[in-house]
PDB file of C-alpha atoms in Angstrom:
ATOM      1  CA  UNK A  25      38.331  -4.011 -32.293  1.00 62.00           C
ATOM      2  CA  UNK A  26      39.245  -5.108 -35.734  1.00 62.00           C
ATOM      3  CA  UNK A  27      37.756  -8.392 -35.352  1.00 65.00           C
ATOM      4  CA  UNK A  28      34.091  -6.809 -33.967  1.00 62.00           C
ATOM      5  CA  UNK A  29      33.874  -4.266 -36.932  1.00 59.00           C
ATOM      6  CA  UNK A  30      34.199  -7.240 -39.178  1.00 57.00           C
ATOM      7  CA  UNK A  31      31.588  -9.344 -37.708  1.00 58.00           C
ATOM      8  CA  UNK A  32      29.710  -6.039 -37.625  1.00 53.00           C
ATOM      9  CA  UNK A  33      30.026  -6.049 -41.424  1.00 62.00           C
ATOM     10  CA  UNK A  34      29.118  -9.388 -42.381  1.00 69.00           C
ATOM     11  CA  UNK A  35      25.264 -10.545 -40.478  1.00 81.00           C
ATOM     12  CA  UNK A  36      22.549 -12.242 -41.343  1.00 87.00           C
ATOM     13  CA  UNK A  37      19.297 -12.054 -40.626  1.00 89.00           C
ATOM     14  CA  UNK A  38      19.020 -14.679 -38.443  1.00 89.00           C
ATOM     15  CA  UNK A  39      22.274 -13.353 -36.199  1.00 87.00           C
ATOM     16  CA  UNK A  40      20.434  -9.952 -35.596  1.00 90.00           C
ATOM     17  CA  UNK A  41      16.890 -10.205 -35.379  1.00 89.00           C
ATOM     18  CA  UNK A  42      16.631 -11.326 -31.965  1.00 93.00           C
ATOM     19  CA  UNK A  43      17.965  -7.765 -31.557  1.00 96.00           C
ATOM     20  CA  UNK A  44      15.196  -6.102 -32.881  1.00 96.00           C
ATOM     21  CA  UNK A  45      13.357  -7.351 -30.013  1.00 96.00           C
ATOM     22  CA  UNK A  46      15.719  -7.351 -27.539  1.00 97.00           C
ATOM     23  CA  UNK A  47      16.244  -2.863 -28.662  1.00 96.00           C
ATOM     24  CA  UNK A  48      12.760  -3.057 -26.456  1.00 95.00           C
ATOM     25  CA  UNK A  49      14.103  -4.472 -23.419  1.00 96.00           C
ATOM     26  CA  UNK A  50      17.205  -3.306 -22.483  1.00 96.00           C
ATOM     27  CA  UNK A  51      20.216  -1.163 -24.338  1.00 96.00           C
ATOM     28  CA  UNK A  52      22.048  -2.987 -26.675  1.00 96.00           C
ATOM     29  CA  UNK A  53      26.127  -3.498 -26.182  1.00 96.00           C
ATOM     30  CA  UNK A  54      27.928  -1.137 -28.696  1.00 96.00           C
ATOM     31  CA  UNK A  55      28.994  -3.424 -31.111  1.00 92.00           C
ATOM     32  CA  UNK A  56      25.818  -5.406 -31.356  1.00 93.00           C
ATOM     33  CA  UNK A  57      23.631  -2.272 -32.082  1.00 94.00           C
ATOM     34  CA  UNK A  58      26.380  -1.426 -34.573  1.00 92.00           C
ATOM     35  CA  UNK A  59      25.857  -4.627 -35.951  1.00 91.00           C
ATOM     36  CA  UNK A  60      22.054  -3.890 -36.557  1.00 94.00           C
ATOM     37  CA  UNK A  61      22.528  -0.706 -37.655  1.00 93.00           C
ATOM     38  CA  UNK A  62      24.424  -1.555 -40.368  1.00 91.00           C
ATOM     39  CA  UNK A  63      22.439  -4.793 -40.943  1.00 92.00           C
ATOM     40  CA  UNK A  64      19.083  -2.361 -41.490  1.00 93.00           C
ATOM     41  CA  UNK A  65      20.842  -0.089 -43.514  1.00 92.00           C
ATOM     42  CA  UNK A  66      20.844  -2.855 -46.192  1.00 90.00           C
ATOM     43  CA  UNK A  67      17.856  -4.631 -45.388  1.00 91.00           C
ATOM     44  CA  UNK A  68      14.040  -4.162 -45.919  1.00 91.00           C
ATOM     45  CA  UNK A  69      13.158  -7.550 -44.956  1.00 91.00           C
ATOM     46  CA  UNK A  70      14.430  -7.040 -41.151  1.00 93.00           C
ATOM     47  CA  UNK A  71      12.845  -3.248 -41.632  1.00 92.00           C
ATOM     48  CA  UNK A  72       9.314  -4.839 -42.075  1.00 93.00           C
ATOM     49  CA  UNK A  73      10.085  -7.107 -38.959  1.00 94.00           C
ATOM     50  CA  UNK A  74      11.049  -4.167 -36.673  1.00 95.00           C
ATOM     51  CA  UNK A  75       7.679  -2.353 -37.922  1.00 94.00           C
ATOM     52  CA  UNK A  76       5.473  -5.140 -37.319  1.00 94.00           C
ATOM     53  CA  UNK A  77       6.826  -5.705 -33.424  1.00 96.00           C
ATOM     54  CA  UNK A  78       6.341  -1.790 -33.470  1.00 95.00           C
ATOM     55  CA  UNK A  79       3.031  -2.175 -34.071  1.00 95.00           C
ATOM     56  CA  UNK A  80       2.589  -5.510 -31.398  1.00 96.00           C
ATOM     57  CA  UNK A  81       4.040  -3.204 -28.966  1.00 96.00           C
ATOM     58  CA  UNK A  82       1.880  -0.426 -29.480  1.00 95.00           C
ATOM     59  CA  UNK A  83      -1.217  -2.520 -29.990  1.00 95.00           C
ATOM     60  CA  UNK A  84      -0.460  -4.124 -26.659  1.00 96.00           C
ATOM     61  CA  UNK A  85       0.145  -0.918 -24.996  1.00 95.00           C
ATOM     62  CA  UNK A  86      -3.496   0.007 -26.355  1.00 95.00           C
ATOM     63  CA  UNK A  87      -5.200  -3.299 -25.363  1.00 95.00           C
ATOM     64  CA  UNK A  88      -4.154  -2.633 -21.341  1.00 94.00           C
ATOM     65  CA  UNK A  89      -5.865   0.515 -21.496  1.00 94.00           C
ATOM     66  CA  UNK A  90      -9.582   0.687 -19.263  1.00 92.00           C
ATOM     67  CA  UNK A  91     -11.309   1.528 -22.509  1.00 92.00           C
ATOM     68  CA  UNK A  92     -10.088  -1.215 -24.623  1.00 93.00           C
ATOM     69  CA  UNK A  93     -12.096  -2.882 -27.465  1.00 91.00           C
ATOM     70  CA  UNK A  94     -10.911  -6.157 -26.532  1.00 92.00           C
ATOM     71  CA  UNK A  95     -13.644  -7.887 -24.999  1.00 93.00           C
ATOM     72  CA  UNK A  96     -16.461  -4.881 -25.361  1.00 91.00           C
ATOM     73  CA  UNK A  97     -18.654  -7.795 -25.755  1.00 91.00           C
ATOM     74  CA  UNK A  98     -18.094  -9.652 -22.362  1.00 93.00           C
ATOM     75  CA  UNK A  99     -19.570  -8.337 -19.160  1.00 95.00           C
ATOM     76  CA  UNK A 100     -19.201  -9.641 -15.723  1.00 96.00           C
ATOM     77  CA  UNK A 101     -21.767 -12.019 -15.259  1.00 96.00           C
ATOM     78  CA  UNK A 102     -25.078 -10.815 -13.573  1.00 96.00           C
ATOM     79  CA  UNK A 103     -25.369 -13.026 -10.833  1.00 96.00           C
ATOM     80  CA  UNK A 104     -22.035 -12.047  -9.708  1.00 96.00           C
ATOM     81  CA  UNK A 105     -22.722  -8.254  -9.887  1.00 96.00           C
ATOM     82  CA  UNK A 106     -25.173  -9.221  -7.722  1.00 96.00           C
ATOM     83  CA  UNK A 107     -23.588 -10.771  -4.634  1.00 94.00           C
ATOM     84  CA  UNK A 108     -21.040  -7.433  -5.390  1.00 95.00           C
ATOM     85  CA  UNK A 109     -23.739  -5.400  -4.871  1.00 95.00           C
ATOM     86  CA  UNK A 110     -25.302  -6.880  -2.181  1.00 94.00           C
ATOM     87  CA  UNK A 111     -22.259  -6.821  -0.292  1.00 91.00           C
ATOM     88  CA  UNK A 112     -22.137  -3.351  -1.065  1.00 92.00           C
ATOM     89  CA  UNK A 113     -25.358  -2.628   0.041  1.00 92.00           C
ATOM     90  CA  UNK A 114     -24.655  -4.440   3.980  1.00 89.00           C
ATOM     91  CA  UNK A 115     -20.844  -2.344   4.337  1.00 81.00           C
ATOM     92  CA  UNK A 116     -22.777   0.685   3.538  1.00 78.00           C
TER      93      UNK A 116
ATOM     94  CA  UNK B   9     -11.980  16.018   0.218  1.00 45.00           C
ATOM     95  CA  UNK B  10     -13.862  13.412   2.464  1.00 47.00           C
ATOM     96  CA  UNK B  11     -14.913   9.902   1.966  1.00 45.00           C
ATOM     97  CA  UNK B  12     -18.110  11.017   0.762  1.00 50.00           C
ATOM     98  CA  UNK B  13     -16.500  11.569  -2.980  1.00 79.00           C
ATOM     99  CA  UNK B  14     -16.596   7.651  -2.686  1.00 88.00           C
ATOM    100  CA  UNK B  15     -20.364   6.489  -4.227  1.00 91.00           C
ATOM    101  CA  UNK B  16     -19.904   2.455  -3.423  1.00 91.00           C
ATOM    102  CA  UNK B  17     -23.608   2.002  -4.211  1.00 92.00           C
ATOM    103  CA  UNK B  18     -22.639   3.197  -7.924  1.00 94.00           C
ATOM    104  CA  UNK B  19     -19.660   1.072  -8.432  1.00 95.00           C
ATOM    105  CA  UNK B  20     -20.931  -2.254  -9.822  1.00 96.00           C
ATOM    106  CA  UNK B  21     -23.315  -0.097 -12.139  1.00 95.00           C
ATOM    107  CA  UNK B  22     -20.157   2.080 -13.357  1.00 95.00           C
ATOM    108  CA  UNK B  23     -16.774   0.655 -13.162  1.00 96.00           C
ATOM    109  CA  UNK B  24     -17.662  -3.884 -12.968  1.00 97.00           C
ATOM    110  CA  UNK B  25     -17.362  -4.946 -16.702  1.00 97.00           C
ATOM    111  CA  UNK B  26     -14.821  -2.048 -17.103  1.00 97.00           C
ATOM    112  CA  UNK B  27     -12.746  -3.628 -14.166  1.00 97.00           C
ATOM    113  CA  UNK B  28     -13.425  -7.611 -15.836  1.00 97.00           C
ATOM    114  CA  UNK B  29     -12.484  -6.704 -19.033  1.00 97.00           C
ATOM    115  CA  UNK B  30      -9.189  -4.906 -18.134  1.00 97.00           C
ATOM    116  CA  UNK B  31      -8.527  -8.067 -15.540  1.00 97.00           C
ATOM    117  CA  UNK B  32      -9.025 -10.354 -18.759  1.00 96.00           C
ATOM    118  CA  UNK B  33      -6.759  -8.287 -21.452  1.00 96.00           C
ATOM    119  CA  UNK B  34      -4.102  -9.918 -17.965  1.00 96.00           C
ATOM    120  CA  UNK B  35      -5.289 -13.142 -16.593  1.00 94.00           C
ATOM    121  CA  UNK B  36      -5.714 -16.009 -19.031  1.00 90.00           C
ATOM    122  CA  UNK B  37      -8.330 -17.622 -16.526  1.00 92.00           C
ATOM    123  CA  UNK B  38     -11.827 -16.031 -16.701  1.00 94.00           C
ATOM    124  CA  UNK B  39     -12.529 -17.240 -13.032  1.00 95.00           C
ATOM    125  CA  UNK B  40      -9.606 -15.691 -12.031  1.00 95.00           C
ATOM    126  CA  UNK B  41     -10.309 -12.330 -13.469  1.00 96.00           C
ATOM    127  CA  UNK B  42     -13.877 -12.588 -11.496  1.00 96.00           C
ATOM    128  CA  UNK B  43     -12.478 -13.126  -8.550  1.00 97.00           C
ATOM    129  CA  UNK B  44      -9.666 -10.308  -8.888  1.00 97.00           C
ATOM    130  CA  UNK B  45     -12.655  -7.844  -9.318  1.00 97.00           C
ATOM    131  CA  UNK B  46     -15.008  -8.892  -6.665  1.00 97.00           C
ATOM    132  CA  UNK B  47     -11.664  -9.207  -4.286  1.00 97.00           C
ATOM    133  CA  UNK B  48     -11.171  -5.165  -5.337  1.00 97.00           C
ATOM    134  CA  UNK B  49     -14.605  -4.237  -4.408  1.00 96.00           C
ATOM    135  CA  UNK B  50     -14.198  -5.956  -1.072  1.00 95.00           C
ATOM    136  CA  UNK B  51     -10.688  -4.327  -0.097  1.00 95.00           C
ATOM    137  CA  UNK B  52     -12.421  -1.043  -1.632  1.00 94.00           C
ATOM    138  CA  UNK B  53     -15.021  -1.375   1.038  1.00 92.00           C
ATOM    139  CA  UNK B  54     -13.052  -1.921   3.542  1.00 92.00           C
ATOM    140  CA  UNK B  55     -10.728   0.554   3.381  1.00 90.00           C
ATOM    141  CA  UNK B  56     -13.190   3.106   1.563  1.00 87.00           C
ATOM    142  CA  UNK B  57     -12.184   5.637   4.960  1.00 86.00           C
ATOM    143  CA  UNK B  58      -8.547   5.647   3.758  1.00 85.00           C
ATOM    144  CA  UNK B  59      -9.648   7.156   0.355  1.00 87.00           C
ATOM    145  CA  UNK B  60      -8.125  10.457   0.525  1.00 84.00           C
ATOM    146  CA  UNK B  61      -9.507  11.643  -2.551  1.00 83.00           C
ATOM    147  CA  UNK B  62      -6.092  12.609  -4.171  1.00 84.00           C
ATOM    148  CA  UNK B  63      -6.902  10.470  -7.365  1.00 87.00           C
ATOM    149  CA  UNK B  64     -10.681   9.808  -9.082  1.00 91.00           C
ATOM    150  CA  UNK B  65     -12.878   7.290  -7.742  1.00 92.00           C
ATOM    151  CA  UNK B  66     -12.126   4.962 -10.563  1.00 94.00           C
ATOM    152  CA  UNK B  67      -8.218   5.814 -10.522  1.00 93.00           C
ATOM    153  CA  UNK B  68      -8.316   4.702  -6.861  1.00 94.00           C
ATOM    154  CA  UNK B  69     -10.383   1.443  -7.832  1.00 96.00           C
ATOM    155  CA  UNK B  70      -8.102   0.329 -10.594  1.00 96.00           C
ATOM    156  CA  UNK B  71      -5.011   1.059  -8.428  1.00 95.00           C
ATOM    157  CA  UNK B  72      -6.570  -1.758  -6.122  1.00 96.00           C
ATOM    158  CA  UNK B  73      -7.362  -3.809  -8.509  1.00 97.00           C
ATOM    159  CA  UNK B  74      -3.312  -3.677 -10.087  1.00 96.00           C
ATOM    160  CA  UNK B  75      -2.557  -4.890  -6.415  1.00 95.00           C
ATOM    161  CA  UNK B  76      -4.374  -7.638  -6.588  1.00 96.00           C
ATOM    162  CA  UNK B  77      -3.353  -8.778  -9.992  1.00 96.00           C
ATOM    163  CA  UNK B  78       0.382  -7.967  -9.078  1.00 94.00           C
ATOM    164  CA  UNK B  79      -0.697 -10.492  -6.194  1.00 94.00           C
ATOM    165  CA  UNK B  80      -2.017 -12.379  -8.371  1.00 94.00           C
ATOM    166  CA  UNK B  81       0.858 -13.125 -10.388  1.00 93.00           C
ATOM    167  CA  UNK B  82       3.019 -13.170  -7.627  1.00 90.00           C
ATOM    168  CA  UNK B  83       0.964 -16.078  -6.089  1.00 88.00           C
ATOM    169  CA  UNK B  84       2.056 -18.458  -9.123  1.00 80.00           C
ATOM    170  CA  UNK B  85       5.297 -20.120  -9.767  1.00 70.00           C
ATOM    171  CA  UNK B  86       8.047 -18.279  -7.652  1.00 65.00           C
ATOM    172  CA  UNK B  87      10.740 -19.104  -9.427  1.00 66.00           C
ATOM    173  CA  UNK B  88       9.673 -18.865 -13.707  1.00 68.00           C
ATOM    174  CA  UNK B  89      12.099 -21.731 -15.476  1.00 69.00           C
ATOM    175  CA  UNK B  90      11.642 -21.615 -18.886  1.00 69.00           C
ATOM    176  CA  UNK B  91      13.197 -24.498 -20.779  1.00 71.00           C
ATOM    177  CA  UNK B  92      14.253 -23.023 -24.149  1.00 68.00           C
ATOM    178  CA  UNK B  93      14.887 -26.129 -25.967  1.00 68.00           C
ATOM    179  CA  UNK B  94      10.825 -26.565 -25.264  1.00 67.00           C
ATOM    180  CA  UNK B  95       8.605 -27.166 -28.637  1.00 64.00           C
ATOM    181  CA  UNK B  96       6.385 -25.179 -26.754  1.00 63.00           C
ATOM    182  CA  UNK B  97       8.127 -21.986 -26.555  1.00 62.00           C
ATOM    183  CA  UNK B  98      10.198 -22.777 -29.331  1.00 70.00           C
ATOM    184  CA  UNK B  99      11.310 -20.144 -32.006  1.00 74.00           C
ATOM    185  CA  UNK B 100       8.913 -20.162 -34.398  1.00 77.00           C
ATOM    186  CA  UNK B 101      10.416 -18.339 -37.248  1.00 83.00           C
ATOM    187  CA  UNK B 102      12.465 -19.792 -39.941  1.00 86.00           C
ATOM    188  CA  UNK B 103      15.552 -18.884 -42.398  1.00 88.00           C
ATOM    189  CA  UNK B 104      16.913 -20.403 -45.524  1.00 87.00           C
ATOM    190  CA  UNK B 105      20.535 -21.092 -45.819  1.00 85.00           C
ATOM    191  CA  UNK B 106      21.386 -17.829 -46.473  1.00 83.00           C
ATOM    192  CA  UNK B 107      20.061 -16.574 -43.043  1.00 84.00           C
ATOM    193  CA  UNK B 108      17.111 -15.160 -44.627  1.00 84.00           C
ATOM    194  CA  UNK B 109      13.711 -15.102 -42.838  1.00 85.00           C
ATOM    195  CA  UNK B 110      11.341 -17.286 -44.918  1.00 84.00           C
ATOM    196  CA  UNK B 111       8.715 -17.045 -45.723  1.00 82.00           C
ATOM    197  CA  UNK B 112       9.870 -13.258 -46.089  1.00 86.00           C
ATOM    198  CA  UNK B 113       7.752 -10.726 -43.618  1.00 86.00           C
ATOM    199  CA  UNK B 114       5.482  -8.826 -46.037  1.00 86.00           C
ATOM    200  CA  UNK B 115       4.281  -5.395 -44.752  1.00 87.00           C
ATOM    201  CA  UNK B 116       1.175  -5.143 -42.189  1.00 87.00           C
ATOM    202  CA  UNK B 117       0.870  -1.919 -44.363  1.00 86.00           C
ATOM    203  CA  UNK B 118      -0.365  -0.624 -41.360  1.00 87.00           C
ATOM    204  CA  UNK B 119       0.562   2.686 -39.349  1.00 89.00           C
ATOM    205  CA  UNK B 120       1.686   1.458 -35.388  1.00 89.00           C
ATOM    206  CA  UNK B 121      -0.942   4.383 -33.857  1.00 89.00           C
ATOM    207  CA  UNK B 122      -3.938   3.297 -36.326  1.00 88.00           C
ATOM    208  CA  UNK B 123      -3.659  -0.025 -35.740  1.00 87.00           C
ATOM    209  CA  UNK B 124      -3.140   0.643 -31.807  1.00 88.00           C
ATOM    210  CA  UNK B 125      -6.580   2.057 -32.770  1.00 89.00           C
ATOM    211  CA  UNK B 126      -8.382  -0.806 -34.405  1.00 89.00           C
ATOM    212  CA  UNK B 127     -10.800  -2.762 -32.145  1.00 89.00           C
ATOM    213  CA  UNK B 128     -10.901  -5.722 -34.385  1.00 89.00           C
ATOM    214  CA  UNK B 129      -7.214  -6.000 -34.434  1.00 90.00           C
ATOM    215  CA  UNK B 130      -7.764  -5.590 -30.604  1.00 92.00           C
ATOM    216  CA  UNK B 131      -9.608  -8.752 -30.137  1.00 92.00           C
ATOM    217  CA  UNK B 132      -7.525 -10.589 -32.568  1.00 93.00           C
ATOM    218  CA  UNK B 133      -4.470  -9.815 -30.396  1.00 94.00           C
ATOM    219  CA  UNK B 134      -6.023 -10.387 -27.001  1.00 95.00           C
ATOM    220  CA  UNK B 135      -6.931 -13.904 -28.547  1.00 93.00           C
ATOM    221  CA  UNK B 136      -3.757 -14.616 -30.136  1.00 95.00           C
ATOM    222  CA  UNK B 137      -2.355 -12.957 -26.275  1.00 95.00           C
ATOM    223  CA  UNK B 138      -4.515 -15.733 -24.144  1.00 93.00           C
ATOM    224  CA  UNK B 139      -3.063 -18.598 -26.768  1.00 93.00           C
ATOM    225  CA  UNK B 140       0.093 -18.168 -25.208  1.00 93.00           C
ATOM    226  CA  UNK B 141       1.779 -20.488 -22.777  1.00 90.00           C
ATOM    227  CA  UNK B 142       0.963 -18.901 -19.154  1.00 87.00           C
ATOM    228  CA  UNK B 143       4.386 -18.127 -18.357  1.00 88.00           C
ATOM    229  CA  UNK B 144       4.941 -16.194 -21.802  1.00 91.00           C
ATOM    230  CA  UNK B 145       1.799 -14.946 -20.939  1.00 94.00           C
ATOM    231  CA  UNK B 146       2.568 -13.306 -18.354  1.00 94.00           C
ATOM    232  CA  UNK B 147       6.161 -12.157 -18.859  1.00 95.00           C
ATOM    233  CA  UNK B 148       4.087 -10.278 -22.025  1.00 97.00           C
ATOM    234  CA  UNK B 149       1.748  -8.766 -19.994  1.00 97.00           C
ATOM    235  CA  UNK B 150       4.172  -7.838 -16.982  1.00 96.00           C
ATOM    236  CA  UNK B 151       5.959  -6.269 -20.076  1.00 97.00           C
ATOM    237  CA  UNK B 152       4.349  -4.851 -22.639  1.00 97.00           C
ATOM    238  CA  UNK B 153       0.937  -4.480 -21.170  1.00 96.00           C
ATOM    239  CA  UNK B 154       1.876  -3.100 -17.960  1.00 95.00           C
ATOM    240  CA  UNK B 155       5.435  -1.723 -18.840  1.00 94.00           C
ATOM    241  CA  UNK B 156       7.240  -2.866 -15.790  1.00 96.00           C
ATOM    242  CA  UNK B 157      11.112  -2.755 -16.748  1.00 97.00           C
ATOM    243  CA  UNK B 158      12.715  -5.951 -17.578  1.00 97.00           C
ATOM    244  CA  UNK B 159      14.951  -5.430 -14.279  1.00 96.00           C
ATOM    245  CA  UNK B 160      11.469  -5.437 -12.239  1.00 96.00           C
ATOM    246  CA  UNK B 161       9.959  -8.375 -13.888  1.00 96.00           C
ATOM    247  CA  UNK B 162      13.731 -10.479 -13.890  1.00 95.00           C
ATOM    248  CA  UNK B 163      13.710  -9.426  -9.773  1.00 94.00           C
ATOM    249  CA  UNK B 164      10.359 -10.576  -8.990  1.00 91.00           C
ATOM    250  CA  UNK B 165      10.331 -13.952 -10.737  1.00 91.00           C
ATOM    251  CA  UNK B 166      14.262 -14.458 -10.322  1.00 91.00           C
ATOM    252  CA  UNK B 167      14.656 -14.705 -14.063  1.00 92.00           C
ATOM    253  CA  UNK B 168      18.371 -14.152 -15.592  1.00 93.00           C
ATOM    254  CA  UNK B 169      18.133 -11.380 -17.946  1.00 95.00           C
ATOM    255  CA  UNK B 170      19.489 -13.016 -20.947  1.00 94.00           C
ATOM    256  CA  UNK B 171      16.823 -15.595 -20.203  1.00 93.00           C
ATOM    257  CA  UNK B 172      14.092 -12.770 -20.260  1.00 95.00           C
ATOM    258  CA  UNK B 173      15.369 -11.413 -23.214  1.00 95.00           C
ATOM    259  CA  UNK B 174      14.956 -14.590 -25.051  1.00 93.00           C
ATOM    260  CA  UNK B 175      11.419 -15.200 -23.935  1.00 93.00           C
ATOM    261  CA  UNK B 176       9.861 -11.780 -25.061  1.00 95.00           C
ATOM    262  CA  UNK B 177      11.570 -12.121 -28.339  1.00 95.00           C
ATOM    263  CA  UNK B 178       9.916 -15.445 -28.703  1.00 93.00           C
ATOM    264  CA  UNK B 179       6.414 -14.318 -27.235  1.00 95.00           C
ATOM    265  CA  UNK B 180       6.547 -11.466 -29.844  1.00 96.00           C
ATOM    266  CA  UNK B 181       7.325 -13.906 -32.629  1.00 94.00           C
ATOM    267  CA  UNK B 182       4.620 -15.961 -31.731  1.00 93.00           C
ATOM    268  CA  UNK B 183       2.088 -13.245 -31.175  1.00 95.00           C
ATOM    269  CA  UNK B 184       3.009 -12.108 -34.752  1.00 94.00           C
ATOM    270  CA  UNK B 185       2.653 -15.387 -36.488  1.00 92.00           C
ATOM    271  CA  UNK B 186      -0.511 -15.335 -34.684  1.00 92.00           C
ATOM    272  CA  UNK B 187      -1.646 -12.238 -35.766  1.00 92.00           C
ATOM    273  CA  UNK B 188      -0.690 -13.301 -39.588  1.00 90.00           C
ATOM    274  CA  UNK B 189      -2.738 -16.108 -39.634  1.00 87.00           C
ATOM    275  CA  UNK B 190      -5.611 -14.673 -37.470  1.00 87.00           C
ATOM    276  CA  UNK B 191      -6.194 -11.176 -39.345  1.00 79.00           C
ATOM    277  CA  UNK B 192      -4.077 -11.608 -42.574  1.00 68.00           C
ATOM    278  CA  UNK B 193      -6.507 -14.360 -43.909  1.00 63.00           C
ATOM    279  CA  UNK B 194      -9.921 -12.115 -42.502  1.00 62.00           C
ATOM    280  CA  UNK B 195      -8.154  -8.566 -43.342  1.00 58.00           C
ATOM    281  CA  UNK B 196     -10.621  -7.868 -46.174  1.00 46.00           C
ATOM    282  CA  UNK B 197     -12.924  -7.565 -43.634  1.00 48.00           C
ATOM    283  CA  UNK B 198     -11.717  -4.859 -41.940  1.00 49.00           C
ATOM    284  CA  UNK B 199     -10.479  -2.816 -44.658  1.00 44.00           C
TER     285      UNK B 199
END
């Protein structure tokens, strides 16, 4: 108990941000989201990291969507619309 | 409601490059994503009688088309190894001795829901997205994209949790060094 409150005390960067990500994927053990917790308490740097896979996440979440932006400019090509819509055309 | 709500002579004209693009923002192969999309409209014909006009039209189309690119994804590598000690999916970020990121992350300065927003930080992520290795590829996609849970995606491709964990941390870290490099440098632009 003793010895997990002082690791919780004394991280780095580099020991929790894989954490950060991981808060996305599953829930994190008790000690180790104590440990980053405490960790962004004190730092900004690790603050700006969990902000910026906030906004992959959410820009991902966006880009899955049937009215994404993402490739506006790219259309099935014609000929294959085509053969679609011939196919169409003999089922119906 | 009756089959009739089904209008298959409208489809290609109203949902096709809807159905593509969606299929590409998932598939890294352009082929691929043609194919997914004409093998929809197929099974859509053929089982047009089932439609039992619960959901839309276009809900029941992209429901098919999910299918298939479950399938699709399915149809790849059974088992997903990832070798962690790879260059290729290698940890891209650094620290200094202190355990310090360096460089140090400067602020996107950007609000999560506004940028979610932003077509041209769209495109810059679906390129950085289809720079990715195919199996980070579509672990991402599975993930983030889709939002199956990481207990789905670890019992379909047989992938040890800790192992998954490790992956999406390292797609995301890659995707955001992308994203830096791609849209930092031509952010003027937008702005």
């Amino acid at each position: 108990m003793i010895d997990g409150m002082l690791k919780a005390l004394k991280v780095t960067c580099q020991d929790v941000y894989p954490l950060i990500s991981e808060t996305q994927d599953h829930p994190l053990p008790f000690f180790s989201r104590m440990r980053l917790k405490m960790h962004l308490a004190i730092c900004e740097l690790c603050h700006i990291y969990r902000k910026q896979l906030e906004i992959i996440c959410k820009m991902a979440q966006s880009l899955g969507k049937d009215d994404s932006k993402a490739f506006e400019e790219t259309s099935l090509k014609p000929e294959v619309k085509e053969k679609i819509q011939k196919w169409i055309a003999e089922k119906t | 409601m009756s089959p009739e709500t089904l209008e298959p002579q409208q489809w290609v004209e109203n949902y096709a490059d809807m159905m593509y693009r969606f299929t590409l923002v998932r598939v890294k192969d352009p082929e691929a994503a043609e194919e997914l999309v004409q093998a929809t409209f197929f099974a859509a014909l053929k089982s047009q009688y089932t439609f039992a006009g619960k959901s839309s039209e276009k809900t029941w189309l992209f429901g098919i088309l999910k299918h298939k690119t479950m399938d699709y994804f399915r149809s790849g590598e059974k088992h997903i190894s990832i070798d962690l000690t790879s260059t290729e999916d290698a940890d891209r970020i650094s620290f200094d001795a202190t355990g310090h990121m360096t460089p140090k992350p400067a602020s996107w300065n950007m609000n999560p829901e506004k940028a979610a927003e932003n077509s041209a930080l769209a495109k810059v992520l679906a390129k950085c997205l289809s720079g990715l290795p195919e199996k980070l590829h579509k672990l991402f996609v599975l993930k983030e994209i889709d939002g199956l849970s990481s207990e789905e995606i670890c019992k379909e491709f047989n992938i040890k949790p800790t192992n998954l964990w490790v992956i999406l941390h390292r797609t995301r870290n890659q995707l955001k060094l992308c994203l830096e490099s791609n849209w930092l440098n031509t952010k003027l632009r937008f702005l």
